Short mmCIF file of C-alpha atoms in Angstrom, two decimals:
data_model
loop_
_atom_site.label_atom_id
_atom_site.label_comp_id
_atom_site.label_asym_id
_atom_site.label_seq_id
_atom_site.Cartn_x
_atom_site.Cartn_y
_atom_site.Cartn_z
CA MET A 1 0.00 0.00 0.00
CA GLY A 2 1.35 3.42 -0.95
CA ARG A 3 1.95 6.09 1.62
CA ASN A 4 -0.55 8.92 1.90
CA LYS A 5 0.65 12.30 0.74
CA THR A 6 1.56 14.54 3.65
CA PHE A 7 1.23 17.70 1.56
CA ASP A 8 -1.45 19.53 -0.38
CA PRO A 9 -0.68 19.14 -4.12
CA ASP A 10 -2.44 22.42 -4.97
CA ASP A 11 -0.41 24.29 -2.37
CA VAL A 12 2.81 22.77 -3.67
CA LEU A 13 1.87 23.64 -7.26
CA ASP A 14 1.20 27.23 -6.23
CA LYS A 15 4.65 27.41 -4.66
CA ALA A 16 6.24 25.95 -7.78
CA MET A 17 4.36 28.43 -9.94
CA ASN A 18 5.60 31.35 -7.86
CA LEU A 19 9.21 30.14 -7.91
CA PHE A 20 9.28 29.54 -11.66
CA TRP A 21 7.49 32.86 -12.17
CA GLN A 22 10.11 34.74 -10.16
CA GLN A 23 13.22 32.99 -11.46
CA GLY A 24 12.35 31.44 -14.81
CA TYR A 25 12.77 27.82 -15.82
CA GLU A 26 16.50 27.59 -16.43
CA ALA A 27 17.51 29.45 -13.26
CA THR A 28 15.40 27.22 -11.00
CA SER A 29 17.22 24.14 -9.73
CA MET A 30 15.73 21.00 -8.22
CA SER A 31 17.33 21.84 -4.88
CA GLN A 32 15.61 25.24 -4.94
CA LEU A 33 12.33 23.54 -5.75
CA GLU A 34 12.78 21.11 -2.85
CA LYS A 35 13.39 24.01 -0.48
CA ALA A 36 10.56 26.22 -1.76
CA LEU A 37 8.01 23.40 -2.01
CA GLY A 38 8.94 21.83 1.32
CA ILE A 39 9.10 18.31 -0.11
CA ASN A 40 11.96 16.15 -1.32
CA LYS A 41 12.97 15.35 -4.87
CA PHE A 42 11.36 11.89 -4.74
CA SER A 43 7.99 13.40 -3.77
CA ILE A 44 8.26 15.96 -6.57
CA TYR A 45 9.00 13.28 -9.18
CA ASN A 46 6.36 10.93 -7.77
CA SER A 47 3.59 13.54 -7.70
CA PHE A 48 4.43 15.94 -10.54
CA GLY A 49 6.97 14.24 -12.79
CA ASN A 50 10.28 15.83 -13.69
CA LYS A 51 11.16 19.53 -13.48
CA HIS A 52 9.86 20.23 -16.99
CA THR A 53 6.52 18.54 -16.35
CA LEU A 54 6.16 20.47 -13.10
CA PHE A 55 6.92 23.69 -14.97
CA LEU A 56 4.20 22.98 -17.55
CA GLN A 57 1.73 22.26 -14.74
CA ALA A 58 2.73 25.56 -13.12
CA LEU A 59 2.00 27.38 -16.40
CA THR A 60 -1.42 25.74 -16.54
CA ARG A 61 -2.03 26.79 -12.94
CA TYR A 62 -1.10 30.37 -13.80
CA ARG A 63 -3.45 30.41 -16.79
CA GLU A 64 -6.33 29.05 -14.73
CA GLN A 65 -5.78 31.34 -11.73
CA ARG A 66 -3.91 34.59 -12.36
CA PHE A 67 -4.66 34.89 -16.06
CA GLY A 68 -8.20 33.72 -15.42
CA LEU A 69 -8.77 36.78 -13.24
CA MET A 70 -7.72 39.05 -16.11
CA MET A 71 -10.05 37.20 -18.46
CA LEU A 72 -12.95 38.00 -16.13
CA CYS A 73 -12.44 41.65 -17.06
CA LEU A 74 -13.40 40.76 -20.62
CA THR A 75 -16.35 38.51 -19.83
CA GLN A 76 -18.22 39.96 -16.87
CA ASN A 77 -21.55 41.58 -17.78
CA ASN A 78 -20.82 41.34 -21.53
CA GLN A 79 -20.44 45.09 -21.98
CA GLY A 80 -18.14 45.00 -25.00
CA LEU A 81 -16.02 48.13 -25.18
CA SER A 82 -16.38 48.75 -21.44
CA ASN A 83 -14.90 45.31 -20.79
CA ILE A 84 -11.88 46.14 -22.97
CA GLU A 85 -11.42 49.39 -21.03
CA LEU A 86 -11.68 47.46 -17.75
CA PHE A 87 -9.06 44.98 -18.95
CA PHE A 88 -6.51 47.64 -19.87
CA ASN A 89 -7.16 49.71 -16.74
CA THR A 90 -6.72 46.59 -14.61
CA LEU A 91 -3.52 45.83 -16.52
CA LEU A 92 -2.31 49.35 -15.74
CA MET A 93 -2.96 48.78 -12.03
CA PHE A 94 -0.93 45.58 -12.17
CA LEU A 95 1.90 47.32 -14.02
CA GLY A 96 1.96 50.03 -11.35
CA SER A 97 2.03 47.55 -8.48
CA GLN A 98 4.87 45.78 -6.69
CA ASP A 99 3.66 42.49 -8.21
CA ASN A 100 4.88 43.71 -11.58
CA ASN A 101 8.51 43.31 -10.50
CA ILE A 102 8.41 39.79 -11.89
CA GLY A 103 6.14 40.56 -14.85
CA CYS A 104 3.71 38.15 -16.48
CA PHE A 105 4.64 34.47 -16.18
CA MET A 106 3.46 33.74 -19.74
CA THR A 107 5.34 36.69 -21.21
CA ASN A 108 8.47 35.69 -19.28
CA THR A 109 8.15 32.12 -20.53
CA SER A 110 7.65 33.30 -24.09
CA LEU A 111 10.85 35.34 -23.96
CA GLU A 112 12.87 32.60 -22.25
CA LEU A 113 11.68 29.37 -23.83
CA SER A 114 9.44 29.73 -26.89
CA HIS A 115 12.39 29.38 -29.28
CA LYS A 116 13.56 26.07 -27.78
CA ASP A 117 10.70 24.44 -25.85
CA PRO A 118 7.72 23.44 -28.04
CA GLU A 119 5.55 22.43 -25.09
CA ALA A 120 6.09 25.69 -23.23
CA LYS A 121 5.51 27.59 -26.48
CA GLN A 122 2.20 25.74 -26.92
CA GLN A 123 1.12 26.76 -23.41
CA VAL A 124 1.92 30.39 -24.17
CA LEU A 125 0.11 30.30 -27.53
CA LEU A 126 -2.94 28.73 -25.90
CA THR A 127 -3.04 31.58 -23.37
CA TYR A 128 -2.58 34.24 -26.04
CA GLY A 129 -5.30 32.60 -28.11
CA MET A 130 -7.70 32.80 -25.18
CA LEU A 131 -6.94 36.49 -24.78
CA GLU A 132 -7.39 37.19 -28.47
CA ASP A 133 -10.73 35.36 -28.43
CA GLY A 134 -11.79 37.39 -25.39
CA PHE A 135 -11.01 40.63 -27.19
CA TYR A 136 -12.81 39.40 -30.31
CA GLN A 137 -15.99 38.62 -28.40
CA CYS A 138 -15.93 42.05 -26.74
CA LEU A 139 -15.47 43.70 -30.12
CA GLN A 140 -18.42 41.76 -31.52
CA ILE A 141 -20.61 43.08 -28.71
CA ALA A 142 -19.26 46.60 -29.18
CA GLN A 143 -20.01 46.48 -32.89
CA LYS A 144 -23.57 45.27 -32.28
CA LYS A 145 -24.04 48.13 -29.81
CA GLN A 146 -22.61 50.53 -32.41
CA ASP A 147 -19.83 51.58 -30.03
CA ILE A 148 -17.26 50.96 -32.77
CA SER A 149 -17.35 51.24 -36.54
CA PRO A 150 -19.21 48.51 -38.44
CA GLN A 151 -16.29 48.59 -40.89
CA LEU A 152 -13.75 47.61 -38.25
CA HIS A 153 -12.09 44.26 -38.99
CA LEU A 154 -12.63 42.47 -35.69
CA GLN A 155 -9.99 39.74 -35.97
CA ASP A 156 -7.26 42.21 -36.89
CA THR A 157 -8.34 44.51 -34.06
CA ALA A 158 -8.38 41.65 -31.54
CA ARG A 159 -4.81 40.79 -32.57
CA PHE A 160 -3.82 44.43 -32.25
CA LEU A 161 -5.19 44.46 -28.70
CA LEU A 162 -3.35 41.21 -27.87
CA THR A 163 -0.11 42.66 -29.24
CA SER A 164 -0.68 45.89 -27.31
CA ALA A 165 -1.28 44.03 -24.04
CA GLN A 166 1.90 41.98 -24.47
CA GLY A 167 3.88 45.07 -25.39
CA LEU A 168 2.67 46.82 -22.25
CA LEU A 169 3.66 43.84 -20.11
CA THR A 170 7.14 43.80 -21.62
CA LEU A 171 7.63 47.56 -21.41
CA GLY A 172 6.23 47.59 -17.89
CA LYS A 173 9.17 45.51 -16.67
CA CYS A 174 11.63 48.09 -18.03
CA THR A 175 10.16 51.46 -17.17
CA GLU A 176 9.44 53.04 -13.82
CA ASP A 177 7.46 55.85 -15.45
CA ASN A 178 3.86 54.68 -15.40
CA ARG A 179 2.83 57.72 -17.45
CA ILE A 180 4.31 56.08 -20.54
CA LEU A 181 2.08 53.06 -20.04
CA GLN A 182 -0.96 55.22 -19.24
CA SER A 183 -0.54 57.24 -22.42
CA SER A 184 -0.25 54.03 -24.44
CA VAL A 185 -3.49 52.71 -22.96
CA ARG A 186 -5.23 56.02 -23.67
CA PHE A 187 -4.14 55.77 -27.30
CA ILE A 188 -5.23 52.13 -27.60
CA LEU A 189 -8.70 52.90 -26.27
CA ALA A 190 -9.04 56.14 -28.26
CA SER A 191 -8.11 54.31 -31.46
CA LEU A 192 -11.12 52.05 -30.98
CA LYS A 193 -13.52 54.86 -30.19
CA SER A 194 -12.30 57.13 -32.98
CA ARG A 195 -13.50 54.61 -35.53
CA SER A 196 -17.13 54.74 -34.39
#
């Protein structure tokens, strides 16, 4: 009979997510994982697989939890353009907070691993696809409400918003002047409204 786990797998996965998020994949060693997670290497392998498998699970956890909260900005109340404004204003608050010191886990992973890790790249693309779809659905609602031009190409605009969000996340790690980010968000939102 196998021994019962003496740890909460969800709690351990949260700790792994936070460590990988802070340090990246390559810079995180198994000994650091053992220390941060509070379990030994055998328990990690037995419950989560190897370091790479654990990392992929941590990315999934991030998408379901942290990224999921951002997606709520686009889906709650189905207001269309107002949801897009809420998303970018919430993003600005994140970029102006202490939490932004480590940036977005998906963006970090894209920059570190997408050129050499197909599975990590797939996780990132899945997340970006969800965000693009969220923008697209908001734009559909906005167009039906006549808040934006009926001539606006929605798929192209959704990709523009995705690219803008990722650019803000990248720039936000480099600049301490939040006014630069605020002016970018103002332009993004004004560009949608100016086409109505």
